[in-house]
Amino acid sequence: DIQAAAQKWIDSSISKTANVPTDFPFDEFKDIYLYAYESGLKGCTTFRFNPEVFQGVLVKETDLENTVYEFQLDDGSVVKLKGNEEVEYDGEMHTAANLYDALKEGYYGKL
């Protein structure tokens, strides 16, 4: 609302990033942009942590706690772990987030 109030005196742009959790429903996500449009904002930016595209980036501990990584085992079963949970793989301990990235990059083989 503050951005919308100041917007009419800004001739270029003004921005504030809306951080949303990984489990934020898509319909509510769309509402952020609709609200920005209806408020007359010239721009709107959102950030949603996505483990599929974020690799090697330092994130908040709460992002890791709230992000679930899925690992499919050779027998077809699926193991789900929070990003900050530790797991043993190939004789070494890893956080689920780091192991997911290492497997995705091919460091240990296929994910």
Short mmCIF file of N, CA and C in Angstrom, two decimals:
data_model
loop_
_atom_site.label_atom_id
_atom_site.label_comp_id
_atom_site.label_asym_id
_atom_site.label_seq_id
_atom_site.Cartn_x
_atom_site.Cartn_y
_atom_site.Cartn_z
N ASP A 1 0.82 -1.20 0.00
CA ASP A 1 0.00 0.00 0.00
C ASP A 1 0.86 1.27 0.00
N ILE A 2 1.97 1.24 0.73
CA ILE A 2 2.86 2.40 0.76
C ILE A 2 3.46 2.64 -0.62
N GLN A 3 3.86 1.57 -1.28
CA GLN A 3 4.42 1.71 -2.63
C GLN A 3 3.39 2.30 -3.56
N ALA A 4 2.15 1.84 -3.46
CA ALA A 4 1.09 2.35 -4.32
C ALA A 4 0.83 3.83 -4.06
N ALA A 5 0.90 4.25 -2.79
CA ALA A 5 0.66 5.65 -2.45
C ALA A 5 1.75 6.55 -3.04
N ALA A 6 2.98 6.09 -3.05
CA ALA A 6 4.09 6.90 -3.57
C ALA A 6 4.23 6.81 -5.08
N GLN A 7 3.65 5.80 -5.68
CA GLN A 7 3.84 5.51 -7.10
C GLN A 7 3.48 6.68 -8.01
N LYS A 8 2.43 7.42 -7.70
CA LYS A 8 1.99 8.48 -8.61
C LYS A 8 3.01 9.62 -8.74
N TRP A 9 3.94 9.73 -7.79
CA TRP A 9 4.96 10.77 -7.88
C TRP A 9 6.29 10.24 -8.42
N ILE A 10 6.32 8.99 -8.80
CA ILE A 10 7.53 8.36 -9.34
C ILE A 10 7.36 8.22 -10.85
N ASP A 11 8.31 8.77 -11.62
CA ASP A 11 8.17 8.70 -13.08
C ASP A 11 8.88 7.50 -13.69
N SER A 12 9.67 6.79 -12.93
CA SER A 12 10.33 5.61 -13.49
C SER A 12 9.82 4.36 -12.78
N SER A 13 10.52 3.91 -11.78
CA SER A 13 10.04 2.72 -11.09
C SER A 13 10.36 2.78 -9.61
N ILE A 14 9.66 1.97 -8.89
CA ILE A 14 9.87 1.80 -7.45
C ILE A 14 9.59 0.32 -7.20
N SER A 15 10.35 -0.29 -6.32
CA SER A 15 10.20 -1.73 -6.19
C SER A 15 10.38 -2.20 -4.76
N LYS A 16 9.66 -3.23 -4.42
CA LYS A 16 9.81 -3.97 -3.18
C LYS A 16 9.55 -5.43 -3.53
N THR A 17 10.46 -6.31 -3.15
CA THR A 17 10.30 -7.73 -3.44
C THR A 17 9.41 -8.39 -2.39
N ALA A 18 8.42 -9.13 -2.86
CA ALA A 18 7.55 -9.91 -1.97
C ALA A 18 8.12 -11.32 -1.89
N ASN A 19 8.62 -11.70 -0.72
CA ASN A 19 9.15 -13.04 -0.51
C ASN A 19 8.00 -13.98 -0.14
N VAL A 20 7.88 -15.08 -0.87
CA VAL A 20 6.81 -16.04 -0.59
C VAL A 20 7.42 -17.41 -0.27
N PRO A 21 6.77 -18.17 0.61
CA PRO A 21 7.30 -19.49 0.96
C PRO A 21 7.16 -20.48 -0.19
N THR A 22 7.93 -21.56 -0.13
CA THR A 22 7.91 -22.55 -1.21
C THR A 22 6.56 -23.22 -1.36
N ASP A 23 5.78 -23.31 -0.28
CA ASP A 23 4.48 -23.98 -0.37
C ASP A 23 3.33 -22.99 -0.60
N PHE A 24 3.64 -21.79 -1.06
CA PHE A 24 2.63 -20.76 -1.31
C PHE A 24 1.75 -21.19 -2.48
N PRO A 25 0.43 -21.27 -2.31
CA PRO A 25 -0.46 -21.72 -3.39
C PRO A 25 -0.42 -20.78 -4.60
N PHE A 26 -0.53 -21.35 -5.80
CA PHE A 26 -0.44 -20.57 -7.03
C PHE A 26 -1.52 -19.50 -7.10
N ASP A 27 -2.75 -19.82 -6.68
CA ASP A 27 -3.83 -18.83 -6.75
C ASP A 27 -3.52 -17.60 -5.89
N GLU A 28 -2.93 -17.81 -4.72
CA GLU A 28 -2.54 -16.68 -3.88
C GLU A 28 -1.36 -15.94 -4.50
N PHE A 29 -0.47 -16.68 -5.15
CA PHE A 29 0.67 -16.07 -5.83
C PHE A 29 0.19 -15.12 -6.92
N LYS A 30 -0.80 -15.55 -7.71
CA LYS A 30 -1.36 -14.69 -8.76
C LYS A 30 -1.97 -13.43 -8.16
N ASP A 31 -2.57 -13.57 -6.98
CA ASP A 31 -3.22 -12.43 -6.34
C ASP A 31 -2.24 -11.31 -6.01
N ILE A 32 -0.98 -11.65 -5.76
CA ILE A 32 0.04 -10.62 -5.51
C ILE A 32 0.14 -9.70 -6.72
N TYR A 33 0.21 -10.28 -7.91
CA TYR A 33 0.34 -9.50 -9.14
C TYR A 33 -0.95 -8.75 -9.47
N LEU A 34 -2.09 -9.38 -9.22
CA LEU A 34 -3.36 -8.69 -9.45
C LEU A 34 -3.50 -7.49 -8.52
N TYR A 35 -3.12 -7.66 -7.27
CA TYR A 35 -3.17 -6.56 -6.31
C TYR A 35 -2.25 -5.43 -6.74
N ALA A 36 -1.06 -5.78 -7.19
CA ALA A 36 -0.11 -4.76 -7.65
C ALA A 36 -0.68 -3.99 -8.84
N TYR A 37 -1.28 -4.71 -9.79
CA TYR A 37 -1.87 -4.08 -10.97
C TYR A 37 -3.03 -3.17 -10.57
N GLU A 38 -3.92 -3.69 -9.73
CA GLU A 38 -5.08 -2.92 -9.30
C GLU A 38 -4.67 -1.70 -8.48
N SER A 39 -3.52 -1.76 -7.83
CA SER A 39 -3.03 -0.64 -7.03
C SER A 39 -2.27 0.38 -7.86
N GLY A 40 -2.10 0.09 -9.16
CA GLY A 40 -1.43 1.02 -10.06
C GLY A 40 0.09 0.97 -10.01
N LEU A 41 0.64 -0.12 -9.49
CA LEU A 41 2.10 -0.22 -9.43
C LEU A 41 2.68 -0.39 -10.83
N LYS A 42 3.85 0.18 -11.03
CA LYS A 42 4.54 0.05 -12.32
C LYS A 42 5.34 -1.23 -12.41
N GLY A 43 5.58 -1.85 -11.27
CA GLY A 43 6.34 -3.10 -11.25
C GLY A 43 6.07 -3.88 -9.98
N CYS A 44 6.29 -5.17 -10.06
CA CYS A 44 6.10 -6.04 -8.91
C CYS A 44 7.10 -7.19 -9.03
N THR A 45 7.80 -7.48 -7.95
CA THR A 45 8.79 -8.55 -7.96
C THR A 45 8.48 -9.52 -6.84
N THR A 46 8.58 -10.81 -7.14
CA THR A 46 8.41 -11.83 -6.11
C THR A 46 9.63 -12.73 -6.09
N PHE A 47 9.86 -13.35 -4.95
CA PHE A 47 10.93 -14.33 -4.83
C PHE A 47 10.37 -15.55 -4.11
N ARG A 48 10.53 -16.71 -4.73
CA ARG A 48 10.12 -17.98 -4.14
C ARG A 48 11.31 -18.91 -4.24
N PHE A 49 11.79 -19.38 -3.10
CA PHE A 49 12.91 -20.31 -3.10
C PHE A 49 12.52 -21.57 -3.86
N ASN A 50 13.33 -21.98 -4.82
CA ASN A 50 13.04 -23.16 -5.63
C ASN A 50 14.30 -24.02 -5.69
N PRO A 51 14.29 -25.16 -5.02
CA PRO A 51 15.49 -26.00 -5.01
C PRO A 51 15.88 -26.54 -6.37
N GLU A 52 14.96 -26.53 -7.33
CA GLU A 52 15.28 -27.04 -8.67
C GLU A 52 16.27 -26.13 -9.39
N VAL A 53 16.24 -24.84 -9.08
CA VAL A 53 17.10 -23.91 -9.80
C VAL A 53 18.16 -23.25 -8.93
N PHE A 54 18.02 -23.32 -7.63
CA PHE A 54 18.99 -22.71 -6.73
C PHE A 54 20.05 -23.72 -6.37
N GLN A 55 21.26 -23.48 -6.83
CA GLN A 55 22.37 -24.38 -6.53
C GLN A 55 23.52 -23.57 -5.96
N GLY A 56 24.07 -24.05 -4.86
CA GLY A 56 25.24 -23.41 -4.30
C GLY A 56 25.02 -22.01 -3.76
N VAL A 57 23.79 -21.67 -3.49
CA VAL A 57 23.47 -20.34 -2.98
C VAL A 57 23.18 -20.45 -1.49
N LEU A 58 23.77 -19.55 -0.72
CA LEU A 58 23.49 -19.54 0.71
C LEU A 58 22.06 -19.07 0.92
N VAL A 59 21.30 -19.83 1.70
CA VAL A 59 19.92 -19.50 1.97
C VAL A 59 19.70 -19.50 3.48
N LYS A 60 18.57 -18.98 3.88
CA LYS A 60 18.22 -18.97 5.29
C LYS A 60 17.92 -20.39 5.76
N GLU A 61 18.19 -20.63 7.03
CA GLU A 61 17.91 -21.94 7.61
C GLU A 61 16.43 -22.29 7.48
N THR A 62 15.56 -21.29 7.60
CA THR A 62 14.12 -21.56 7.48
C THR A 62 13.76 -22.02 6.07
N ASP A 63 14.48 -21.52 5.05
CA ASP A 63 14.23 -22.00 3.68
C ASP A 63 14.54 -23.49 3.59
N LEU A 64 15.65 -23.90 4.19
CA LEU A 64 16.02 -25.31 4.16
C LEU A 64 15.04 -26.15 4.95
N GLU A 65 14.58 -25.66 6.10
CA GLU A 65 13.63 -26.40 6.92
C GLU A 65 12.29 -26.58 6.21
N ASN A 66 11.91 -25.62 5.40
CA ASN A 66 10.59 -25.64 4.75
C ASN A 66 10.61 -26.22 3.35
N THR A 67 11.77 -26.66 2.88
CA THR A 67 11.88 -27.23 1.53
C THR A 67 12.09 -28.73 1.63
N VAL A 68 11.25 -29.47 0.93
CA VAL A 68 11.34 -30.93 0.94
C VAL A 68 11.94 -31.41 -0.37
N TYR A 69 12.97 -32.23 -0.26
CA TYR A 69 13.64 -32.81 -1.42
C TYR A 69 13.22 -34.27 -1.55
N GLU A 70 12.96 -34.70 -2.77
CA GLU A 70 12.56 -36.09 -3.03
C GLU A 70 13.69 -36.82 -3.72
N PHE A 71 14.02 -37.98 -3.18
CA PHE A 71 15.06 -38.83 -3.74
C PHE A 71 14.42 -40.16 -4.11
N GLN A 72 14.56 -40.57 -5.37
CA GLN A 72 14.05 -41.87 -5.78
C GLN A 72 15.18 -42.89 -5.70
N LEU A 73 14.94 -43.94 -4.94
CA LEU A 73 15.95 -44.98 -4.75
C LEU A 73 15.93 -45.96 -5.92
N ASP A 74 16.96 -46.79 -6.00
CA ASP A 74 17.06 -47.76 -7.10
C ASP A 74 15.86 -48.70 -7.16
N ASP A 75 15.25 -49.00 -6.00
CA ASP A 75 14.10 -49.91 -5.98
C ASP A 75 12.79 -49.22 -6.34
N GLY A 76 12.86 -47.91 -6.66
CA GLY A 76 11.67 -47.16 -7.06
C GLY A 76 10.99 -46.42 -5.92
N SER A 77 11.35 -46.73 -4.70
CA SER A 77 10.74 -46.03 -3.57
C SER A 77 11.28 -44.60 -3.50
N VAL A 78 10.51 -43.74 -2.87
CA VAL A 78 10.86 -42.33 -2.77
C VAL A 78 11.08 -41.96 -1.31
N VAL A 79 12.17 -41.26 -1.05
CA VAL A 79 12.47 -40.76 0.29
C VAL A 79 12.36 -39.24 0.23
N LYS A 80 11.62 -38.66 1.17
CA LYS A 80 11.47 -37.21 1.25
C LYS A 80 12.20 -36.71 2.48
N LEU A 81 13.05 -35.71 2.30
CA LEU A 81 13.83 -35.14 3.40
C LEU A 81 13.78 -33.62 3.34
N LYS A 82 13.74 -33.00 4.51
CA LYS A 82 13.85 -31.54 4.57
C LYS A 82 15.28 -31.15 4.22
N GLY A 83 15.45 -29.98 3.68
CA GLY A 83 16.76 -29.54 3.20
C GLY A 83 17.86 -29.56 4.22
N ASN A 84 17.52 -29.35 5.49
CA ASN A 84 18.55 -29.32 6.53
C ASN A 84 18.75 -30.67 7.22
N GLU A 85 18.01 -31.70 6.80
CA GLU A 85 18.19 -33.03 7.40
C GLU A 85 19.45 -33.67 6.86
N GLU A 86 20.15 -34.38 7.73
CA GLU A 86 21.38 -35.05 7.31
C GLU A 86 21.08 -36.48 6.89
N VAL A 87 21.80 -36.92 5.86
CA VAL A 87 21.61 -38.26 5.32
C VAL A 87 22.98 -38.81 4.92
N GLU A 88 23.15 -40.11 5.09
CA GLU A 88 24.40 -40.73 4.67
C GLU A 88 24.26 -41.22 3.24
N TYR A 89 25.23 -40.89 2.42
CA TYR A 89 25.24 -41.33 1.03
C TYR A 89 26.68 -41.63 0.64
N ASP A 90 26.91 -42.79 0.12
CA ASP A 90 28.23 -43.20 -0.34
C ASP A 90 29.30 -43.05 0.75
N GLY A 91 28.88 -43.37 1.99
CA GLY A 91 29.81 -43.35 3.12
C GLY A 91 30.09 -41.98 3.71
N GLU A 92 29.39 -40.94 3.23
CA GLU A 92 29.59 -39.58 3.73
C GLU A 92 28.27 -38.99 4.19
N MET A 93 28.34 -38.06 5.15
CA MET A 93 27.15 -37.37 5.63
C MET A 93 26.95 -36.08 4.82
N HIS A 94 25.70 -35.82 4.45
CA HIS A 94 25.34 -34.64 3.66
C HIS A 94 24.03 -34.08 4.20
N THR A 95 23.80 -32.79 3.99
CA THR A 95 22.44 -32.29 4.16
C THR A 95 21.68 -32.69 2.90
N ALA A 96 20.38 -32.83 3.02
CA ALA A 96 19.58 -33.22 1.86
C ALA A 96 19.73 -32.21 0.73
N ALA A 97 19.80 -30.92 1.06
CA ALA A 97 19.93 -29.89 0.02
C ALA A 97 21.24 -30.04 -0.74
N ASN A 98 22.34 -30.25 -0.03
CA ASN A 98 23.63 -30.39 -0.70
C ASN A 98 23.71 -31.67 -1.51
N LEU A 99 23.17 -32.76 -0.97
CA LEU A 99 23.18 -34.02 -1.71
C LEU A 99 22.34 -33.91 -2.98
N TYR A 100 21.19 -33.27 -2.88
CA TYR A 100 20.32 -33.09 -4.04
C TYR A 100 21.07 -32.35 -5.14
N ASP A 101 21.74 -31.25 -4.77
CA ASP A 101 22.51 -30.48 -5.75
C ASP A 101 23.64 -31.31 -6.35
N ALA A 102 24.36 -32.06 -5.51
CA ALA A 102 25.48 -32.87 -5.99
C ALA A 102 25.00 -33.93 -6.97
N LEU A 103 23.88 -34.57 -6.67
CA LEU A 103 23.33 -35.58 -7.58
C LEU A 103 22.83 -34.94 -8.87
N LYS A 104 22.20 -33.79 -8.74
CA LYS A 104 21.67 -33.09 -9.93
C LYS A 104 22.80 -32.67 -10.86
N GLU A 105 23.94 -32.26 -10.28
CA GLU A 105 25.08 -31.83 -11.09
C GLU A 105 25.89 -33.01 -11.62
N GLY A 106 25.53 -34.22 -11.21
CA GLY A 106 26.24 -35.40 -11.70
C GLY A 106 27.47 -35.76 -10.90
N TYR A 107 27.65 -35.14 -9.74
CA TYR A 107 28.83 -35.40 -8.93
C TYR A 107 28.87 -36.85 -8.46
N TYR A 108 27.71 -37.42 -8.13
CA TYR A 108 27.63 -38.80 -7.67
C TYR A 108 26.98 -39.73 -8.68
N GLY A 109 26.55 -39.25 -9.78
CA GLY A 109 25.81 -40.07 -10.72
C GLY A 109 24.48 -39.41 -11.00
N LYS A 110 23.48 -40.20 -11.27
CA LYS A 110 22.17 -39.66 -11.62
C LYS A 110 21.30 -39.47 -10.40
N LEU A 111 20.41 -38.49 -10.50
CA LEU A 111 19.42 -38.24 -9.46
C LEU A 111 18.23 -39.12 -9.70
#
